[in-house]
Structure formats: C-alpha cells, structure tokens
Amino acid sequence: MVVVQTSKTTIGQSSTPTVAYFSSRGPSSLGPDILKLDISAPGINILAAWPPKTPPALLPIDRRFVNWNFQSGTSMSCPHVFGVVALLKSAHPDWSPAAIKSALMTTADTKDTSHDNILAGGSMKLADICYTT
C-alpha cells in the first residue's frame, strides 16, 4: 500500500503543469526534421514500481532496497497517456486513432505555469477528455 500526503499547500500558486527542462518545446532550431510534441503528460517525480534488488540511488554504496521510487522522464509520462487513451477507447470503441488523438489535443491545456505558449498540443486534461462526445 502506498500513501502519498501533501505536507504544505500554498494558496494562489500552482505547482503544475510545468514543462520539464529536458522536454521538447516544439520544432527544433537544429532543423525542421525534428518534430514538435502533440501532447504532454506528467513525467517528473512520478512514484513508480522499482526493481526490488536495485538500490534507489543507483550507487554502489547505497545498500537500501525499495519496491517504489520516484522517477522522471518520458518513461514515466507514456503510461499516463496510454491510460487516458485506454479510457477513451473503452468509452468510445468506434473511435479511430485519429479521433482519439484529436480528443487529446483539442481538450489540452496549452499553457504551462509560466504562461508561455510552449506546448504544441498541450497538457492532457482527463476531466475534459472524458466528457468529449
């Protein structure tokens, strides 16, 4: 069992969504062959399953063993997108992949907490997607 509790709440400030420094921001200045992203999902400090015989710090001196660890990256955000796609497909079995992609992109939040328009498709909003008909 995992219990996650917040330790502090700040009124008037939002901690998410924020695009990670390592995330793509759209077409690259290196060349037009590097594409933009269409959707973003949570991928920073995600509590995930961890190999039980692997120390969380990945250092030889770390002798701890855990079943869960906080991880960041696209490997953490992909399951979020897949889960939302699975929910959409179960609610709308006749939708094509293009229709599902459209639902994801047209209901997304296109600004991060800095209010910069840096996301091409935006951050998924599950509540809005679920009510898409």
Backbone as numpy.savetxt, mean C-alpha at the origin, in Angstrom:
# Nx Ny Nz CAx CAy CAz Cx Cy Cz
-2.03 -14.40 18.16 -2.87 -13.23 18.16 -1.98 -11.99 18.16
-2.36 -11.01 17.38 -1.62 -9.76 17.31 -2.54 -8.64 17.76
-2.05 -7.79 18.64 -2.80 -6.63 19.09 -1.97 -5.40 18.75
-2.53 -4.49 17.98 -1.84 -3.26 17.63 -2.61 -2.12 18.28
-1.90 -1.32 19.06 -2.54 -0.20 19.75 -1.82 1.08 19.38
-2.58 2.16 19.29 -1.95 3.45 19.07 -1.53 4.01 20.42
-0.41 4.68 20.43 0.08 5.22 21.68 -0.22 6.70 21.81
-0.49 7.36 20.69 -0.71 8.80 20.73 -1.55 9.21 19.52
-2.47 10.09 19.72 -3.27 10.63 18.64 -3.10 12.14 18.62
-2.78 12.69 17.46 -2.63 14.12 17.32 -3.82 14.63 16.52
-4.58 15.55 17.10 -5.75 16.11 16.43 -5.29 17.09 15.35
-5.93 17.00 14.19 -5.66 17.96 13.13 -4.49 17.59 12.23
-3.86 16.45 12.45 -2.76 16.04 11.59 -3.02 14.63 11.08
-2.66 14.42 9.86 -2.84 13.10 9.25 -1.47 12.47 9.03
-1.36 11.21 9.38 -0.09 10.53 9.18 -0.06 9.74 7.87
-1.19 9.61 7.21 -1.23 8.85 5.97 -2.20 9.51 5.01
-2.19 9.28 3.75 -1.15 8.54 3.05 0.05 9.42 2.74
1.21 8.88 2.85 2.44 9.54 2.48 3.19 8.60 1.55
3.66 9.12 0.46 4.38 8.30 -0.50 5.81 8.13 0.00
6.27 6.89 0.06 7.61 6.59 0.55 8.67 7.19 -0.36
9.81 7.49 0.21 10.90 8.07 -0.57 11.35 7.14 -1.69
11.17 5.83 -1.51 11.64 4.87 -2.51 10.59 4.55 -3.56
9.41 5.18 -3.48 8.33 4.90 -4.43 8.47 5.73 -5.70
7.97 5.17 -6.79 7.94 5.88 -8.06 6.96 7.04 -7.97
7.29 8.13 -8.61 6.43 9.31 -8.62 5.82 9.56 -10.01
6.01 8.66 -10.91 5.47 8.86 -12.24 6.55 8.70 -13.29
6.29 9.18 -14.51 7.28 9.02 -15.56 8.64 9.54 -15.11
9.67 8.77 -15.40 11.01 9.10 -14.95 11.66 10.15 -15.82
12.48 10.98 -15.21 13.25 11.95 -15.99 14.38 11.25 -16.75
14.62 9.97 -16.41 15.65 9.20 -17.10 15.21 8.79 -18.50
13.90 8.76 -18.73 13.42 8.38 -20.05 11.96 8.00 -20.04
11.28 8.14 -21.18 9.85 7.85 -21.24 9.51 6.37 -21.16
10.52 5.49 -21.24 10.24 4.06 -21.18 10.02 3.56 -19.76
10.25 4.41 -18.77 9.98 4.05 -17.38 8.60 4.61 -17.04
7.65 3.72 -16.81 6.24 4.11 -16.71 5.86 4.67 -15.35
4.72 5.29 -15.32 4.13 5.80 -14.09 3.42 4.69 -13.33
3.20 4.90 -12.06 2.38 3.95 -11.33 0.91 4.32 -11.50
0.03 3.34 -11.41 -1.40 3.58 -11.57 -2.13 3.66 -10.24
-1.61 2.99 -9.23 -2.27 2.97 -7.93 -1.21 2.76 -6.86
-1.46 3.28 -5.68 -0.53 3.02 -4.58 -1.31 2.41 -3.43
-0.59 1.76 -2.54 -1.19 1.08 -1.40 -0.22 1.16 -0.23
-0.71 0.91 0.97 0.19 0.95 2.14 1.36 -0.01 1.95
2.56 0.48 2.23 3.73 -0.36 2.07 4.87 -0.02 3.02
4.60 0.82 4.01 5.63 1.22 4.97 5.26 0.71 6.35
6.22 0.06 6.99 6.04 -0.47 8.35 4.78 -1.32 8.47
4.65 -2.30 7.60 3.52 -3.22 7.60 3.88 -4.43 8.45
3.02 -4.77 9.39 3.23 -5.95 10.22 2.97 -7.18 9.36
3.99 -8.00 9.19 3.90 -9.13 8.28 4.46 -10.39 8.92
4.04 -11.54 8.39 4.60 -12.81 8.85 6.10 -12.81 8.59
6.83 -13.49 9.46 8.29 -13.49 9.37 8.79 -14.91 9.59
9.80 -15.36 8.85 10.32 -16.71 9.06 10.78 -16.90 10.51
10.27 -17.90 11.20 10.53 -18.04 12.64 11.98 -18.27 13.01
12.81 -18.69 12.10 14.22 -18.91 12.43 15.12 -17.81 11.87
14.52 -16.68 11.51 15.28 -15.55 10.98 15.19 -14.39 11.96
16.33 -13.88 12.45 16.28 -12.76 13.39 15.72 -11.51 12.71
14.95 -10.70 13.43 14.30 -9.54 12.82 15.27 -8.48 12.31
16.45 -8.36 12.92 17.40 -7.35 12.49 18.29 -7.83 11.35
18.22 -9.11 11.01 19.03 -9.70 9.95 20.53 -9.50 10.17
20.93 -9.43 11.42 22.34 -9.30 11.78 22.78 -10.56 12.52
24.03 -10.99 12.31 24.51 -12.20 12.99 24.43 -12.12 14.52
24.56 -10.92 15.08 24.53 -10.80 16.54 23.12 -10.83 17.12
22.11 -10.71 16.26 20.72 -10.72 16.72 20.29 -12.17 16.94
20.03 -12.54 18.18 19.65 -13.92 18.53 18.14 -14.06 18.78
17.38 -13.00 18.49 15.93 -13.06 18.70 15.27 -13.80 17.55
14.14 -14.43 17.87 13.33 -15.08 16.84 11.88 -14.66 17.04
11.25 -14.23 15.97 9.88 -13.72 16.04 9.05 -14.34 14.92
7.74 -14.29 15.06 6.84 -14.75 14.00 6.34 -13.60 13.14
6.50 -12.37 13.63 6.00 -11.17 12.95 7.10 -10.12 12.95
7.12 -9.28 11.91 8.10 -8.21 11.85 7.51 -7.09 10.98
7.95 -5.87 11.23 7.52 -4.75 10.40 8.44 -4.65 9.20
7.84 -4.59 8.01 8.59 -4.53 6.77 8.03 -3.43 5.88
8.85 -2.95 4.94 8.42 -1.92 4.00 8.82 -2.31 2.59
8.04 -1.84 1.62 8.37 -2.07 0.22 7.18 -2.53 -0.59
7.43 -2.75 -1.88 6.34 -3.18 -2.76 5.84 -4.57 -2.38
6.70 -5.38 -1.77 6.25 -6.70 -1.32 5.20 -6.58 -0.23
5.14 -5.46 0.44 4.14 -5.23 1.48 2.89 -4.58 0.91
3.02 -3.80 -0.16 1.85 -3.11 -0.72 1.07 -4.00 -1.70
1.73 -4.89 -2.38 1.03 -5.76 -3.35 -0.10 -6.57 -2.73
0.07 -7.17 -1.53 -1.05 -7.91 -0.95 -2.27 -7.03 -0.65
-2.04 -5.76 -0.34 -3.17 -4.86 -0.11 -3.98 -4.70 -1.40
-3.29 -4.46 -2.50 -3.98 -4.29 -3.79 -4.68 -5.59 -4.18
-3.99 -6.71 -4.02 -4.58 -8.00 -4.37 -5.85 -8.27 -3.55
-5.82 -7.95 -2.26 -6.99 -8.15 -1.41 -8.18 -7.32 -1.87
-7.92 -6.07 -2.23 -9.00 -5.20 -2.71 -9.54 -5.72 -4.04
-8.65 -6.16 -4.92 -9.08 -6.72 -6.20 -9.93 -7.97 -5.98
-9.53 -8.81 -5.03 -10.32 -10.02 -4.73 -11.70 -9.66 -4.21
-11.79 -8.64 -3.35 -13.10 -8.19 -2.86 -13.96 -7.68 -4.01
-13.36 -6.87 -4.88 -14.11 -6.35 -6.03 -14.58 -7.48 -6.94
-13.72 -8.43 -7.20 -14.07 -9.54 -8.10 -15.18 -10.39 -7.50
-15.18 -10.56 -6.16 -16.25 -11.34 -5.55 -17.57 -10.58 -5.57
-17.51 -9.25 -5.47 -18.73 -8.44 -5.51 -19.23 -8.26 -6.94
-18.32 -8.26 -7.89 -18.66 -8.04 -9.31 -17.96 -9.09 -10.17
-18.41 -10.34 -10.14 -17.71 -11.41 -10.87 -17.67 -11.21 -12.38
-18.55 -10.38 -12.91 -18.59 -10.16 -14.35 -17.64 -9.04 -14.80
-17.01 -8.34 -13.87 -16.11 -7.25 -14.24 -14.83 -7.79 -14.85
-14.37 -7.11 -15.89 -13.11 -7.47 -16.54 -11.95 -6.88 -15.74
-10.72 -7.32 -16.00 -9.57 -6.70 -15.35 -9.52 -5.19 -15.59
-9.89 -4.74 -16.78 -9.89 -3.31 -17.08 -10.92 -2.57 -16.23
-12.08 -3.17 -16.00 -13.11 -2.54 -15.17 -12.65 -2.44 -13.72
-11.98 -3.47 -13.24 -11.47 -3.44 -11.87 -10.39 -2.38 -11.73
-9.50 -2.30 -12.71 -8.46 -1.27 -12.68 -9.09 0.12 -12.70
-10.12 0.29 -13.51 -10.82 1.58 -13.57 -11.43 1.94 -12.23
-12.06 0.97 -11.56 -12.66 1.22 -10.24 -11.59 1.63 -9.24
-10.45 0.96 -9.27 -9.35 1.31 -8.36 -8.87 2.74 -8.61
-8.67 3.07 -9.87 -8.08 4.37 -10.20 -9.06 5.53 -10.06
-10.33 5.33 -10.40 -11.27 6.46 -10.35 -11.76 6.77 -8.94
-11.55 5.88 -7.99 -11.95 6.15 -6.61 -10.75 6.49 -5.72
-9.56 6.56 -6.30 -8.34 6.78 -5.52 -8.19 8.22 -5.07
-7.49 8.39 -3.97 -7.13 9.72 -3.46 -5.85 10.14 -4.16
-5.88 11.23 -4.90 -4.74 11.61 -5.74 -3.78 12.59 -5.08
-3.90 12.80 -3.80 -2.96 13.68 -3.10 -2.40 12.96 -1.89
-1.14 13.24 -1.59 -0.58 12.71 -0.36 -0.71 13.78 0.73
-0.18 13.54 1.92 -0.37 14.48 3.02 0.35 15.79 2.81
1.29 15.85 1.87 1.95 17.13 1.58 1.15 17.92 0.55
0.05 17.34 0.08 -0.84 17.95 -0.92 -0.17 18.13 -2.27
0.86 17.33 -2.54 1.48 17.34 -3.86 0.76 16.35 -4.76
0.52 16.74 -5.97 -0.07 15.82 -6.95 1.04 14.97 -7.56
1.48 13.97 -6.81 2.60 13.17 -7.29 2.19 11.76 -7.65
0.97 11.40 -7.37 0.51 10.06 -7.68 -0.29 10.08 -8.97
0.03 9.16 -9.85 -0.69 9.11 -11.12 -2.12 8.66 -10.92
-2.31 7.51 -10.29 -3.65 6.99 -10.07 -4.14 7.27 -8.67
-3.24 7.39 -7.73 -3.60 7.71 -6.36 -3.56 6.52 -5.42
-3.93 6.80 -4.19 -3.92 5.81 -3.12 -5.31 5.19 -3.01
-5.36 3.87 -2.90 -6.65 3.16 -2.86 -7.50 3.63 -1.68
-8.80 3.71 -1.92 -9.76 4.02 -0.86 -10.81 2.91 -0.88
-10.64 1.94 0.00 -11.48 0.74 -0.01 -12.96 1.06 0.13
-13.32 1.98 1.02 -14.73 2.28 1.22 -15.38 2.77 -0.06
-14.70 3.64 -0.80 -15.26 4.16 -2.05 -15.32 3.08 -3.13
-14.32 2.22 -3.16 -14.28 1.16 -4.17 -15.43 0.19 -3.96
-15.70 -0.15 -2.71 -16.74 -1.15 -2.40 -18.12 -0.69 -2.82
-18.35 0.62 -2.83 -19.67 1.13 -3.20 -19.77 1.47 -4.68
-18.71 1.16 -5.44 -18.74 1.37 -6.88 -19.66 0.34 -7.51
-20.57 0.79 -8.36 -21.49 -0.17 -8.99 -21.34 -0.16 -10.49
